[in-house]
């Protein structure tokens, strides 16, 4: 079985969020189970030099973009046994931001077409499956049918499209269809790419991909409703027979408290050293050094998806409690400023860092007693799994992958591995935090059990990789 993974982020080359975690670890998990996986991604400016220096040129060719054609280089390197290909074009990819450029419709149309052209230049690969991820790669199943169907190389090729986030769909003006994609008006109908306001890349994948997956079973159900489907729910429903929710895994090589070089004191089964990590985190962030105070952690993007508006609403009430709260995350300027102001007002209780730091993230997972993640929606969520594996008890909203990973202590005192609340309501969040803190203070035994359950929840990639393999097999068998 040969699979080409097309993705726009992958650790250790470039990671903005959960997508990059998946790009870095799912291919390795598939490979361990015997699949020949190769990854193709753009050669971004942000990829560190020590990787760029190792790249070897495979080929150079032209890629059609509407009526024009653009130069493209295909470069490759092998990293930890996996072959990575990079689509090289300075004009499109030598930029600071990744998804926010004014011409992103063209950037990712180029990338998608370049991937299909690139396959001709790696004949030894001859894939069975192209596995695409999120809107930047969503045109591939369509382009395959529109431009390449007759070529023997592509004839039997099947496509899988994974939705990591329905919020970002790639909606662009109608002209993009003609000027950038080189398609005609027959693609501008309700049954094709047309949506209110123009054309929709993700819709193209929902129509044309052979199989659709998303990153948790609950999110697979949710996106068939208007609130989560964001206008595409009808198209998701139409494909519900070919839709599967497969929970992401956690890369235990990267996230292992027993062997984590970023921790002050690594720890295995005994959680005692967590206290040392907590005291260290407090000193690092200039908070009073106190073992007894419940330390709440949050590692997040500061966007409304992540429920930052809920937290902001009750922050002063949290500050009335005897707690400490550490927030790491960048994003929306309004919330960044608001948090900085509050951190000045409550220097003994609140520490805020509005940057992106893997190192501090690990230290927070290790030092926090509770991990707060009140997402409005959450396709899978990775940081709750990381936090849990480090023994920080999660407090989450019951949605998407959070529902599929956290068992609330309130519903199941034996198996509970965290706390959850249902409605998107700031005071529900406050009450569940208060309940959790009360238990932390008053029932050490119950607390320890929740913490152990969290640390031992099985989020290994193997199970998910097997699910993907079942899908790949079924597609290849049909062919
Ligand atoms: C997106 C989703 C997140 C998910 C990640 C990886 O970032 O918002 O919930 O964990 O993709 O699939």
XYZ file of C-alpha atoms and ligand atoms in Angstrom:
491
model
C 0.000 0.000 0.000
C 1.457 3.338 -1.035
C 0.112 6.560 0.359
C 1.020 10.164 -0.399
C 0.205 12.464 2.479
C -0.447 16.046 1.390
C -0.389 18.486 4.262
C 0.653 22.076 4.915
C 2.316 21.555 8.306
C 4.381 18.749 9.784
C 6.686 18.614 12.791
C 9.641 19.001 12.958
C 9.699 21.097 9.785
C 6.943 23.542 10.512
C 4.059 23.537 12.981
C 1.418 26.111 13.768
C -0.924 23.865 15.704
C -2.531 20.451 15.892
C -2.378 19.938 12.139
C 1.407 19.995 12.328
C 1.366 17.420 15.115
C -0.690 15.105 12.937
C 1.521 15.754 9.895
C 4.545 14.796 11.955
C 3.265 11.713 13.715
C 0.517 9.956 11.741
C 2.799 9.102 8.784
C 5.289 7.524 11.183
C 2.515 5.490 12.843
C 1.285 4.289 9.447
C 4.786 3.374 8.414
C 5.293 1.339 11.588
C 2.281 -0.704 10.469
C 3.819 -1.397 7.083
C 2.353 1.339 4.871
C 4.703 3.088 2.430
C 3.922 6.733 3.310
C 5.555 9.760 1.774
C 4.691 13.312 2.723
C 4.471 16.347 0.418
C 4.353 19.874 1.816
C 5.267 23.399 0.711
C 8.849 24.532 1.216
C 8.088 27.433 3.497
C 10.534 30.089 4.518
C 9.967 29.099 8.153
C 11.501 25.622 7.746
C 14.763 25.668 9.719
C 18.024 25.942 7.766
C 19.424 22.656 9.012
C 16.596 20.869 7.234
C 16.773 23.061 4.126
C 20.447 22.227 3.733
C 19.679 18.529 3.555
C 17.196 18.860 0.699
C 18.019 17.296 -2.625
C 16.611 18.403 -5.921
C 14.486 15.702 -7.549
C 13.095 17.600 -10.500
C 11.943 20.914 -11.933
C 8.792 21.411 -13.942
C 6.021 23.836 -14.829
C 2.677 23.958 -13.032
C -0.441 25.401 -14.691
C -2.144 28.185 -12.721
C -5.162 29.324 -14.732
C -3.847 30.390 -18.172
C -0.314 30.889 -16.816
C 2.305 28.415 -15.781
C 4.658 28.719 -12.831
C 8.048 27.185 -12.129
C 8.178 24.506 -9.502
C 11.014 22.620 -7.869
C 10.555 19.252 -6.194
C 13.022 18.611 -3.401
C 13.248 15.740 -0.955
C 14.866 14.428 2.173
C 14.435 11.412 4.403
C 13.725 12.104 8.041
C 13.423 9.284 10.567
C 12.854 6.807 7.786
C 10.114 8.787 6.041
C 10.534 10.465 2.701
C 9.426 14.107 2.694
C 8.979 16.033 -0.543
C 8.843 19.800 -0.670
C 7.184 21.916 -3.324
C 9.562 24.772 -3.966
C 8.504 28.119 -5.357
C 9.855 31.262 -3.731
C 7.105 33.473 -5.007
C 4.400 31.463 -3.229
C 6.158 30.105 -0.184
C 8.969 32.412 0.799
C 6.696 34.411 3.064
C 6.240 35.002 6.740
C 2.659 33.949 7.312
C 1.236 30.696 6.091
C -2.500 30.966 5.791
C -3.048 34.716 5.812
C -1.619 35.929 2.529
C -3.805 38.047 0.239
C -3.396 35.518 -2.585
C -3.883 32.334 -0.575
C -6.478 31.090 -3.091
C -3.703 31.041 -5.680
C -0.969 29.842 -3.323
C -2.824 26.668 -2.441
C -4.274 26.127 -5.911
C -0.674 26.161 -7.106
C 0.378 23.807 -4.334
C -2.438 21.348 -5.055
C -1.769 21.272 -8.776
C 1.969 21.031 -8.133
C 1.420 17.934 -5.970
C -0.406 16.179 -8.806
C 2.302 17.182 -11.297
C 5.004 16.080 -8.857
C 3.692 12.511 -8.853
C 4.831 12.236 -12.466
C 8.364 12.984 -11.305
C 8.508 10.270 -8.674
C 7.459 7.290 -10.805
C 8.930 4.825 -8.295
C 6.263 5.938 -5.831
C 3.096 5.324 -7.890
C 0.690 5.823 -4.982
C -2.632 4.058 -4.405
C -3.980 6.813 -2.182
C -3.536 10.570 -1.907
C -4.497 11.637 1.591
C -5.253 15.396 1.796
C -5.780 17.550 4.866
C -7.949 20.658 5.306
C -8.931 23.370 2.833
C -5.461 24.211 1.435
C -5.327 20.740 -0.138
C -9.058 20.360 -0.780
C -8.831 20.995 -4.523
C -6.753 17.895 -5.147
C -9.652 15.400 -5.504
C -11.359 17.799 -7.915
C -8.236 18.594 -9.940
C -7.507 14.915 -10.221
C -10.838 14.361 -11.935
C -10.841 17.563 -13.963
C -7.317 17.426 -15.367
C -5.689 14.029 -14.874
C -8.307 11.329 -15.077
C -7.093 9.887 -18.375
C -3.435 9.576 -17.410
C -2.594 5.937 -16.537
C -0.630 7.026 -13.463
C -3.674 8.645 -11.903
C -6.281 6.291 -13.238
C -6.639 4.141 -10.126
C -5.617 6.775 -7.620
C -8.065 7.224 -4.728
C -8.403 10.257 -2.499
C -9.011 10.647 1.227
C -9.790 14.075 2.638
C -9.455 14.766 6.369
C -11.275 17.695 7.926
C -9.298 19.137 10.807
C -11.376 22.259 11.113
C -14.619 23.170 9.392
C -14.218 26.801 10.401
C -11.709 27.417 7.627
C -13.121 26.396 4.262
C -11.309 28.505 1.678
C -14.065 30.727 0.265
C -12.982 32.989 -2.602
C -14.534 35.180 -5.330
C -15.977 33.511 -8.422
C -13.142 34.821 -10.623
C -10.702 32.494 -8.850
C -12.481 29.636 -10.575
C -11.542 30.907 -14.038
C -8.330 32.888 -13.478
C -6.615 30.636 -10.954
C -8.127 27.174 -11.227
C -8.587 27.252 -14.993
C -12.087 25.778 -14.705
C -15.200 26.966 -16.530
C -18.654 28.113 -15.567
C -19.977 24.579 -15.321
C -18.226 24.458 -11.917
C -20.157 27.485 -10.722
C -23.420 25.820 -9.735
C -24.999 24.786 -6.440
C -23.929 21.203 -7.147
C -20.319 22.144 -7.669
C -18.170 24.841 -6.070
C -20.631 27.684 -5.734
C -21.598 28.963 -2.300
C -22.891 32.286 -1.113
C -20.100 34.762 -1.786
C -18.143 32.781 -4.363
C -16.539 29.356 -4.511
C -15.618 27.028 -1.684
C -12.508 24.817 -1.778
C -13.621 22.523 1.004
C -16.907 21.876 -0.747
C -14.888 20.590 -3.710
C -13.323 17.943 -1.483
C -16.635 17.002 0.124
C -18.008 16.314 -3.328
C -15.023 14.684 -4.975
C -12.958 12.856 -2.356
C -13.492 9.079 -2.329
C -13.501 9.041 1.456
C -13.874 11.779 4.036
C -12.628 11.614 7.573
C -12.473 13.971 10.475
C -10.483 13.901 13.646
C -12.990 12.603 16.204
C -16.232 10.586 16.123
C -18.178 13.331 17.916
C -17.039 16.017 15.468
C -18.085 13.722 12.603
C -21.623 13.887 13.974
C -21.469 17.567 14.856
C -20.460 18.780 11.391
C -23.686 17.359 10.012
C -25.524 20.108 11.897
C -25.739 23.781 10.963
C -23.813 25.155 13.948
C -20.680 23.097 13.342
C -21.072 22.531 9.602
C -20.775 26.253 8.858
C -22.912 26.112 5.736
C -21.527 22.823 4.451
C -23.592 20.575 6.741
C -25.837 19.488 3.849
C -22.804 18.338 1.884
C -21.413 16.511 4.866
C -24.772 14.783 5.347
C -24.813 13.724 1.711
C -21.479 12.016 2.217
C -22.254 10.594 5.647
C -21.868 7.040 4.322
C -18.284 7.852 3.373
C -17.488 9.885 6.485
C -15.606 8.526 9.466
C -14.386 10.191 12.645
C -10.992 8.900 13.739
C -9.509 10.363 16.874
C -5.985 11.748 16.568
C -3.285 10.191 18.666
C -0.484 11.638 20.705
C 3.155 11.179 19.802
C 4.481 9.522 22.942
C 8.065 9.981 21.799
C 7.638 13.744 21.864
C 5.290 13.919 24.831
C 6.663 11.704 27.526
C 7.049 13.145 31.029
C 9.487 10.360 31.917
C 11.982 11.464 29.287
C 11.195 15.054 28.531
C 14.360 17.169 28.299
C 12.259 20.324 28.667
C 11.179 19.441 32.200
C 12.941 20.446 35.379
C 12.278 16.999 36.854
C 11.108 14.268 34.463
C 8.672 11.833 36.024
C 7.168 8.466 35.252
C 4.471 6.746 37.195
C 5.003 8.593 40.438
C 3.460 12.039 40.283
C 5.470 13.297 43.240
C 7.968 15.155 41.019
C 5.065 17.016 39.478
C 5.243 19.157 42.596
C 8.848 20.111 41.840
C 7.824 21.033 38.320
C 5.011 23.124 39.716
C 7.291 25.024 42.114
C 9.757 25.552 39.288
C 7.030 26.881 36.985
C 5.927 29.289 39.696
C 9.451 30.614 40.113
C 9.913 30.880 36.361
C 6.786 32.993 36.038
C 7.324 35.050 39.205
C 4.300 33.641 40.970
C 4.364 32.958 44.725
C 5.969 29.561 45.264
C 3.264 27.492 46.899
C 2.643 23.792 46.530
C -0.805 23.880 48.112
C -2.454 26.366 45.762
C -4.251 24.839 42.762
C -2.391 25.815 39.612
C -4.563 26.141 36.525
C -2.868 26.018 33.118
C -3.986 26.959 29.659
C -2.038 26.503 26.409
C -4.058 27.753 23.506
C -4.521 29.962 20.516
C -6.327 33.084 21.690
C -9.341 32.697 19.440
C -13.000 32.302 20.177
C -12.828 28.679 18.977
C -10.849 27.975 22.107
C -13.396 29.595 24.426
C -11.165 32.465 25.419
C -14.209 34.755 25.538
C -15.761 32.483 28.185
C -12.654 32.566 30.284
C -12.270 36.338 29.897
C -15.812 36.751 31.160
C -15.144 35.038 34.487
C -11.461 35.811 34.926
C -11.984 38.318 37.702
C -14.178 35.804 39.523
C -11.431 33.202 39.199
C -9.037 35.771 40.629
C -11.233 35.966 43.733
C -10.391 32.335 44.465
C -7.187 31.139 46.054
C -5.676 29.855 42.798
C -2.955 30.568 40.279
C -3.592 30.688 36.558
C -0.964 30.454 33.822
C -1.957 31.226 30.250
C 0.288 30.665 27.242
C -1.076 31.623 23.865
C -1.044 34.191 21.103
C -3.763 35.330 18.749
C -6.511 37.904 18.928
C -5.024 41.276 20.002
C -8.061 42.198 22.054
C -7.634 39.155 24.286
C -3.866 39.495 24.392
C -4.207 43.056 25.741
C -6.986 42.166 28.119
C -4.975 39.310 29.604
C -1.855 41.449 29.976
C -3.878 44.106 31.845
C -5.328 41.531 34.203
C -1.911 39.980 34.785
C -0.691 43.409 35.919
C -3.653 43.748 38.213
C -3.187 40.265 39.746
C 0.577 39.605 39.683
C 0.264 37.063 42.519
C -2.291 34.972 40.718
C -2.082 35.345 36.981
C 0.855 34.856 34.617
C 0.341 35.459 30.901
C 2.733 34.829 28.010
C 1.352 35.767 24.609
C 3.934 33.952 22.528
C 4.308 30.531 21.033
C 6.659 28.333 23.036
C 6.839 24.566 22.977
C 9.220 24.680 25.884
C 6.909 26.637 28.168
C 3.953 24.514 26.999
C 5.641 21.343 28.242
C 6.508 23.048 31.530
C 2.881 24.048 31.978
C 1.623 20.513 31.261
C 4.070 19.261 33.893
C 3.471 21.974 36.488
C -0.299 22.476 36.297
C -2.810 20.677 38.492
C -5.691 21.525 36.180
C -5.737 22.210 32.456
C -8.522 24.458 31.174
C -9.900 24.018 27.643
C -13.410 25.460 27.282
C -13.582 25.283 23.469
C -16.644 26.481 21.604
C -15.920 23.666 19.156
C -12.956 21.310 19.006
C -12.521 18.875 16.111
C -10.064 16.816 18.148
C -7.864 18.935 20.372
C -4.339 17.824 21.110
C -3.340 19.831 24.161
C -5.880 18.183 26.473
C -4.253 14.845 25.589
C -0.789 16.254 26.229
C -1.877 17.790 29.533
C -3.534 14.535 30.627
C -0.475 12.478 29.835
C 1.507 14.863 32.067
C -1.024 14.469 34.882
C -2.728 17.858 34.562
C -6.429 17.137 35.057
C -8.469 18.571 32.159
C -11.506 20.815 32.536
C -13.135 20.894 29.103
C -16.354 21.720 27.353
C -18.205 18.701 26.150
C -17.689 19.022 22.395
C -15.883 17.277 19.537
C -12.703 15.452 20.452
C -12.907 16.798 24.007
C -16.021 14.644 24.510
C -14.203 11.652 23.088
C -11.133 11.967 25.294
C -12.369 13.272 28.644
C -14.625 11.239 30.930
C -16.110 13.564 33.500
C -15.595 12.660 37.145
C -19.094 14.001 37.796
C -20.552 11.217 35.643
C -18.162 8.432 36.505
C -16.196 8.682 39.725
C -14.250 5.467 39.010
C -13.175 6.029 35.412
C -13.318 9.843 35.372
C -10.139 11.386 33.984
C -11.198 15.027 34.119
C -14.139 17.393 34.323
C -16.486 18.704 31.696
C -19.403 21.072 31.224
C -22.027 21.235 28.513
C -23.384 24.655 27.658
C -21.248 27.399 26.230
C -21.754 29.471 29.309
C -19.076 31.258 31.333
C -20.592 30.444 34.689
C -20.883 26.747 33.897
C -17.150 26.914 33.315
C -16.629 28.752 36.598
C -18.710 26.232 38.564
C -16.889 23.240 37.180
C -13.544 24.876 37.968
C -14.788 25.478 41.511
C -15.921 21.859 41.827
C -12.575 20.609 40.625
C -10.671 22.876 43.008
C -12.810 21.726 45.934
C -11.981 18.106 45.158
C -8.294 18.953 44.775
C -8.318 20.500 48.251
C -10.587 18.109 50.061
C -10.170 14.646 48.625
C -6.589 13.849 47.724
C -7.420 10.212 47.107
C -10.124 10.932 44.545
C -7.871 13.537 42.962
C -5.038 11.084 42.620
C -7.357 8.589 40.945
C -8.513 11.148 38.371
C -4.914 12.124 37.740
C -3.851 8.489 37.293
C -6.763 7.854 34.954
C -5.744 10.894 32.917
C -2.098 9.847 32.729
C -3.008 6.325 31.694
C -5.648 7.154 29.103
C -4.500 5.511 25.898
C -3.996 8.049 23.133
C -1.421 6.109 21.155
C -1.481 6.595 17.386
C -1.510 2.911 16.646
C -5.229 2.446 16.975
C -6.028 5.470 14.774
C -3.443 4.438 12.183
C -5.149 1.045 11.955
C -8.457 2.775 11.271
C -6.889 4.760 8.432
C -5.379 1.606 7.005
C -8.830 -0.035 6.960
C -10.080 2.913 4.931
C -7.139 2.812 2.513
C -7.662 -0.920 2.021
C -11.360 -0.622 1.362
C -10.702 2.021 -1.311
C -8.014 0.023 -3.023
C -10.173 -3.115 -2.962
C -13.084 -1.311 -4.589
C -10.720 -0.230 -7.355
C -7.289 21.627 14.166
C -8.423 21.504 15.182
C -7.990 20.701 16.408
C -7.332 19.403 15.971
C -6.203 19.669 14.984
C -5.526 18.400 14.487
O -6.316 22.486 14.651
O -8.867 22.796 15.602
O -9.086 20.406 17.220
O -6.812 18.741 17.100
O -6.720 20.363 13.868
O -6.418 17.520 13.875
